[in-house]
Coordinates of C-alpha atoms in Angstrom, one line a residue:
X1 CA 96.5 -16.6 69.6
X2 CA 95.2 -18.9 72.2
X3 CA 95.8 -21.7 71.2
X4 CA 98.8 -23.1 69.5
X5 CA 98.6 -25.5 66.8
X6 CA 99.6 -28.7 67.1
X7 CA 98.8 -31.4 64.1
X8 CA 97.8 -35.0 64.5
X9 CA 98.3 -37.1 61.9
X10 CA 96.5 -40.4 61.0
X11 CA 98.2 -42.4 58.7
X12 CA 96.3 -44.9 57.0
X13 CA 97.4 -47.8 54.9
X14 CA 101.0 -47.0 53.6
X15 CA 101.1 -44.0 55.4
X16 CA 102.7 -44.4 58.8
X17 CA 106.2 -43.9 58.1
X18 CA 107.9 -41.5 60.1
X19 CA 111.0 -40.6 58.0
X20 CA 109.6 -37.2 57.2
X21 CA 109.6 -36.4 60.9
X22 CA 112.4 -34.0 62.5
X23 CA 113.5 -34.7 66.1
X24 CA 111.1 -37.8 66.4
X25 CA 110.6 -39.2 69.8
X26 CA 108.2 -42.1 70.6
X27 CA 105.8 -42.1 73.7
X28 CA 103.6 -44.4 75.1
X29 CA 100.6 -43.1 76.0
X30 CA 98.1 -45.0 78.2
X31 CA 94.0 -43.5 78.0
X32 CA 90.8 -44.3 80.1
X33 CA 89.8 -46.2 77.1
X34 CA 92.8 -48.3 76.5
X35 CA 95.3 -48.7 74.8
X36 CA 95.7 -46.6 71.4
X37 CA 96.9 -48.3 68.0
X38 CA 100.9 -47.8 68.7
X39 CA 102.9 -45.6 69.9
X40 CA 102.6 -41.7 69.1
X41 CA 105.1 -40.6 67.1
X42 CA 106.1 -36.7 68.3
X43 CA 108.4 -34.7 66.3
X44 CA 108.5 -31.7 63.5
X45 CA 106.6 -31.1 59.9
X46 CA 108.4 -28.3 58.3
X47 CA 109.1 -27.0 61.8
X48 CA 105.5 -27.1 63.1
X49 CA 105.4 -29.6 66.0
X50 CA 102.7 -32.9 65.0
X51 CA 102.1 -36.4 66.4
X52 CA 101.9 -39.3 64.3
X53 CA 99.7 -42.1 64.8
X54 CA 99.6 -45.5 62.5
X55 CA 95.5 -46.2 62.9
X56 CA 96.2 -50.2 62.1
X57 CA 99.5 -50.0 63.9
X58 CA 103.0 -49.6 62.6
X59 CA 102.6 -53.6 61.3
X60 CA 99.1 -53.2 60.3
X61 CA 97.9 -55.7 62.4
X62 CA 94.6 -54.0 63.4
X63 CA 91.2 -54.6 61.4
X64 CA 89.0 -51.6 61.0
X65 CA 86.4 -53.3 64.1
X66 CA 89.0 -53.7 66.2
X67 CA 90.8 -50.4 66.3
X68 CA 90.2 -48.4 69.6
X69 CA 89.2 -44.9 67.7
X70 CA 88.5 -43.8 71.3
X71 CA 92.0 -44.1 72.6
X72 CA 93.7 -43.0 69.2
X73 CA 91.6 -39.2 69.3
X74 CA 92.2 -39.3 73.2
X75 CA 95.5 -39.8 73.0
X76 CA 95.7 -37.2 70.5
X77 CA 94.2 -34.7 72.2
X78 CA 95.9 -35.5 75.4
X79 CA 99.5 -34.5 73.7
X80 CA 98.0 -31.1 72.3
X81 CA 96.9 -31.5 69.0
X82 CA 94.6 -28.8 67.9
X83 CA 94.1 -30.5 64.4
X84 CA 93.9 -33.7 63.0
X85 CA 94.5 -34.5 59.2
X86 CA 93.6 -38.1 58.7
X87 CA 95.1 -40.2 55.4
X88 CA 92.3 -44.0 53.9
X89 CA 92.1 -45.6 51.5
X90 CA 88.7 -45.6 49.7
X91 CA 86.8 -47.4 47.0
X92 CA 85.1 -45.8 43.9
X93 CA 81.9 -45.5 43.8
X94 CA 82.0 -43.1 40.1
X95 CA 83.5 -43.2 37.2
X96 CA 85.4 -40.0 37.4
X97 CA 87.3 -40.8 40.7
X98 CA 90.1 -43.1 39.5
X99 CA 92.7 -45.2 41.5
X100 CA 94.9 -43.0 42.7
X101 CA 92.9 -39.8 42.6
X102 CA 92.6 -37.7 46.0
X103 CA 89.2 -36.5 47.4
X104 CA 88.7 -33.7 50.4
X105 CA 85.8 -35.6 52.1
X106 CA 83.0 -33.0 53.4
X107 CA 80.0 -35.7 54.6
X108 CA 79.7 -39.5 55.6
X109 CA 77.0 -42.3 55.3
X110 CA 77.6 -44.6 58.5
X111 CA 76.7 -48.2 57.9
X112 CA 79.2 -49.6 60.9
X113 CA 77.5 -51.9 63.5
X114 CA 80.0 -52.8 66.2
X115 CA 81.9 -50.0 67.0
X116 CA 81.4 -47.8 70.1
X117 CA 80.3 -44.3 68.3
X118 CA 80.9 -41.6 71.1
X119 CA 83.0 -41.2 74.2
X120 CA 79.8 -40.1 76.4
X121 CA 78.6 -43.5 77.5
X122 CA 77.7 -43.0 81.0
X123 CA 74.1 -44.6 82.1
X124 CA 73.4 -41.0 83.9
X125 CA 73.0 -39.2 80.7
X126 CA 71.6 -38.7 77.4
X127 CA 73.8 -36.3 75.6
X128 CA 73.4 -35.4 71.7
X129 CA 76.3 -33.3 69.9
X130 CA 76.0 -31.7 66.5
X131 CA 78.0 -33.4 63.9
X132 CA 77.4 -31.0 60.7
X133 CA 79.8 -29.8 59.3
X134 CA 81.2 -33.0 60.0
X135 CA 85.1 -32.1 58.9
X136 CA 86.4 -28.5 59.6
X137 CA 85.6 -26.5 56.5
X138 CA 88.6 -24.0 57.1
X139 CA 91.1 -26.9 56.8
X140 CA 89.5 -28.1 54.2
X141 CA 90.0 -25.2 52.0
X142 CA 93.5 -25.2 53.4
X143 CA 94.0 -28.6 52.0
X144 CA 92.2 -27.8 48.6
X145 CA 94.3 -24.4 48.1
X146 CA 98.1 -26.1 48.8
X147 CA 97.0 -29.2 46.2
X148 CA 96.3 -26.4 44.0
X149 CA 99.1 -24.4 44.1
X150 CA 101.5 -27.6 43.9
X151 CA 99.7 -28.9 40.8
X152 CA 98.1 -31.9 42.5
X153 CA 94.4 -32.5 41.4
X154 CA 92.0 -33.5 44.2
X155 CA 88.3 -33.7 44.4
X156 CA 87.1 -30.9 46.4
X157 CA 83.6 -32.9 47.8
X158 CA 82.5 -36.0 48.6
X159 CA 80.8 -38.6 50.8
X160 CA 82.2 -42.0 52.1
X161 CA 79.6 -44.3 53.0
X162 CA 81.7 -46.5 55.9
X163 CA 81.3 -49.8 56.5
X164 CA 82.4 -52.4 59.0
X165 CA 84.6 -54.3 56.9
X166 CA 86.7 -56.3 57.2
X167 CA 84.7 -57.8 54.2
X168 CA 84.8 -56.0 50.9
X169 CA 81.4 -54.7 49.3
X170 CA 78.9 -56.9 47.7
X171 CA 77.8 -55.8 44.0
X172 CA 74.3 -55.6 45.2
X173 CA 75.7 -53.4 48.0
X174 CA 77.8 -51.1 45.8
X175 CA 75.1 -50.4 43.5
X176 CA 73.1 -49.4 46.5
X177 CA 76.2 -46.6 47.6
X178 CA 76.1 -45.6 43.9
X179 CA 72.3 -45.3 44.0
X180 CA 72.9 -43.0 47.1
X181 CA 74.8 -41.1 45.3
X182 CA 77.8 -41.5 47.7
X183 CA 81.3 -41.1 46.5
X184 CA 83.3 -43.3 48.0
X185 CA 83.2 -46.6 50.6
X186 CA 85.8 -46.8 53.3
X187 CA 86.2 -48.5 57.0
X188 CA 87.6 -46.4 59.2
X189 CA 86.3 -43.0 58.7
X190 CA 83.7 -43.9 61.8
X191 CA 83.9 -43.4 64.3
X192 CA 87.4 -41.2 63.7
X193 CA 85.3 -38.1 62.6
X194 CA 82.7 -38.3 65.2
X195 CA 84.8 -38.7 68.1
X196 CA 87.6 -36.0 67.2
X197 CA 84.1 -33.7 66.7
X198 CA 83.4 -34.7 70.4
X199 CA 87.3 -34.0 71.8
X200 CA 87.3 -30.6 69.9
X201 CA 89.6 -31.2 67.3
X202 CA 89.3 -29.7 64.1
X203 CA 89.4 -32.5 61.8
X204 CA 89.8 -33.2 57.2
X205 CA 90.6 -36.3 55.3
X206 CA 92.4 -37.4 52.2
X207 CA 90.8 -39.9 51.2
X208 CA 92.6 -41.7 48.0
X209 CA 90.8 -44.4 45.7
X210 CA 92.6 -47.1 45.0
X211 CA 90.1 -49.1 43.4
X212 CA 86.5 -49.2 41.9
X213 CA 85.2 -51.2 44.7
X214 CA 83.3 -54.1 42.6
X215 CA 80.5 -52.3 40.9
X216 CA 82.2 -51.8 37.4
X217 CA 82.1 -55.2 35.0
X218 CA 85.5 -54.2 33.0
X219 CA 87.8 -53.7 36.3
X220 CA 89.1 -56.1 38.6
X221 CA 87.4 -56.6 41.7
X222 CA 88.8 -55.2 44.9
X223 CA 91.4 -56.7 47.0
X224 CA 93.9 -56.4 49.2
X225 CA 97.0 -56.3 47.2
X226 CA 95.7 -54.0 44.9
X227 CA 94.5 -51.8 47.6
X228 CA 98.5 -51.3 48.8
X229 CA 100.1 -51.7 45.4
X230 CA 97.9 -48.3 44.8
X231 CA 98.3 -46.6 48.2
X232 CA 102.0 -47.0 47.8
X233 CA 102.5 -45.7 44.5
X234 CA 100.2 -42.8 44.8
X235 CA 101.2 -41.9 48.8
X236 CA 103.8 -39.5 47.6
X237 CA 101.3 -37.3 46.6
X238 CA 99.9 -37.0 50.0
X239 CA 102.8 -37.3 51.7
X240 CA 103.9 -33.9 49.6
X241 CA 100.7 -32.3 50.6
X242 CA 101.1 -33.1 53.7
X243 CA 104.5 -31.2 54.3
X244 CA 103.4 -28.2 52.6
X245 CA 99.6 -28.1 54.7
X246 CA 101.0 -28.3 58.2
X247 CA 102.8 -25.1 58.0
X248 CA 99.9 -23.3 56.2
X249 CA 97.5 -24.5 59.2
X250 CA 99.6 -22.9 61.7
X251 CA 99.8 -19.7 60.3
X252 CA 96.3 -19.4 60.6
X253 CA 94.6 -17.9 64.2
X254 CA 92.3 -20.7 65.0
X255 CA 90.9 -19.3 68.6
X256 CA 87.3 -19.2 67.0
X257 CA 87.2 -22.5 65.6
X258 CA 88.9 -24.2 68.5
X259 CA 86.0 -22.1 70.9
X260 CA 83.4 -23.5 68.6
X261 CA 83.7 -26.8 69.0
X262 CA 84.7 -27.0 72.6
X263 CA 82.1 -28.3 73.9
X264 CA 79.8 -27.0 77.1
X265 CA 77.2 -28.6 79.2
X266 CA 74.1 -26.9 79.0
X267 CA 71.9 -29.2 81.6
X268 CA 68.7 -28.6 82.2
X269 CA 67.2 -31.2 83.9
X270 CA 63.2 -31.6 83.1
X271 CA 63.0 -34.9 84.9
X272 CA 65.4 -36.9 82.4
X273 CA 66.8 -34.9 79.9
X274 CA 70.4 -34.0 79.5
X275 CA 71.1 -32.0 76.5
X276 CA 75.1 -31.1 75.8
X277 CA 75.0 -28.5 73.3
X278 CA 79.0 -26.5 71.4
X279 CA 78.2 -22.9 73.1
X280 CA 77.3 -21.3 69.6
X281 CA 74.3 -23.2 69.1
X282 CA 72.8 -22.2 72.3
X283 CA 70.6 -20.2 70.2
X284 CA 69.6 -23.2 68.5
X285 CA 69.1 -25.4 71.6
X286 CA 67.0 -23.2 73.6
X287 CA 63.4 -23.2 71.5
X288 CA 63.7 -27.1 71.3
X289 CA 64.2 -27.3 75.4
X290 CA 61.7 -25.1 75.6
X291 CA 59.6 -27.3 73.6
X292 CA 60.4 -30.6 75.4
X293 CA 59.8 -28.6 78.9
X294 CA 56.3 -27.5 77.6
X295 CA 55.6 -31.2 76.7
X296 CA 56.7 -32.5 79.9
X297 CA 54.2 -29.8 82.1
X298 CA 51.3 -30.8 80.1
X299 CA 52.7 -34.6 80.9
X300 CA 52.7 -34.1 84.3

């Protein structure tokens, strides 16, 4: 293998403590973007070396706008991680994902507004990079398989649509997510996904409900304290799946995955464009550059 594993982990609300970690040291780690949530948490899962990062900080002090996603999957990346398995809490948007259940996200609606959405940012260049399949579909199944086998039920699918928060849903707004046919509604998801996508890090979620949102009349509308409360009793569950997924992801030979996504410049300047296309979709990228270069001759 080329590459050896190393697994971030993301802990979202009730999910940042570190007692399940072996040999646990702390570092500080400073990035171009800033600083990230807390400090990275570096130690052993089952004997496979991870990093541990709270996204709202160890005091959860951090609104979903606020958090510096950049620095977080920078930071990551910079101490080796090859993977990143990422812990939210969700609302409901259906009937048959209850408070408590687990669901394997596979796509995303993004409705955020403020938040800085890629790392490439430089004036100089326009650069596009494929997000589909937005989460890594072999950790996926890696997840889905181990909750299997240990008797925990997840949902194998499904879609958060992502908002900017902090502000809970509307009605009006939650029927529109349920109209969508989305799954889920959640705050943090962007831009996590997109930029770990971007750093080459092969990337699931565990998304847990912990409430219907506010779209059903005969439950209590969505707040805070209900949110932990439900988190907290049910983070067990991930917190199991979590010791027994780490050592099946490194078992695995990851060198084509990890090649996939690592991202090459493939420039071709026709007056202004930049495209920045992963290596395997050259194949892809090529007929549309040669489309844009035939447009630009007869421009000229």
């Amino acid at each position: 293998m080329k590459y050896n594993v190393k697994i971030g982990i993301i802990g979202g609300s009730g999910l940042d403590n570190p007692d399940f970690f072996k040999d646990a040291t702390e570092q500080k780690v400073t990035t171009p973007y800033g600083e990230p949530s807390d400090l990275l948490l570096s130690g052993k899962l089952n004997g496979i070396d991870c990093v541990l990062l709270a996204r709202h900080g160890r005091s959860h002090s951090i609104s979903p706008t606020n958090i510096n996603y950049r620095a977080n999957i920078w930071a990551l990346k910079h101490l080796g991680c090859t993977h990143i398995i990422a812990s939210s809490a969700t609302g409901s948007l259906k009937e048959e994902i209850k408070p408590g259940d687990l669901v394997i996200l596979d796509s995303f609606i993004d409705l955020t507004k403020k938040r800085i959405l890629t790392m490439f940012n430089k004036d100089d260049k326009v650069i596009h990079i494929p997000i589909e399949p937005a989460f890594c579909s072999a950790t996926r199944n890696i997840i889905i398989e181990t909750a299997q086998n240990l008797g925990i039920h997840v949902h194998q699918t499904g879609t958060a649509v992502v908002i900017e928060g902090p502000r809970f849903s509307t009605k009006a707004e939650s029927n529109l997510y349920r109209s969508w046919n989305a799954d889920l509604v959640n705050m943090t998801l962007v831009p996590e996904v997109v930029l770990a996508k971007e750093a080459g890090l092969l990337y699931a979620t565990i998304a847990m409900a912990t409430d219907y949102d506010c779209w059903r009349e005969a439950t209590e509308k969505v707040n805070v304290a209900n949110v932990v409360k439900v988190f907290q009793e049910n983070v067990k569950k991930i917190t199991k799946l979590l010791i027994e997924i780490v050592p099946k992801i490194a078992e695995k030979n990851w060198d084509v995955e990890i090649d996939e996504l690592n991202v090459r410049e493939l420039t071709i300047n026709y007056r202004f464009l930049t495209f920045v296309y992963p290596i395997q979709s050259y194949r892809l990228a090529l007929p549309m550059l040669f489309i844009y270069h035939n447009l630009i001759q007869e421009s000229v």
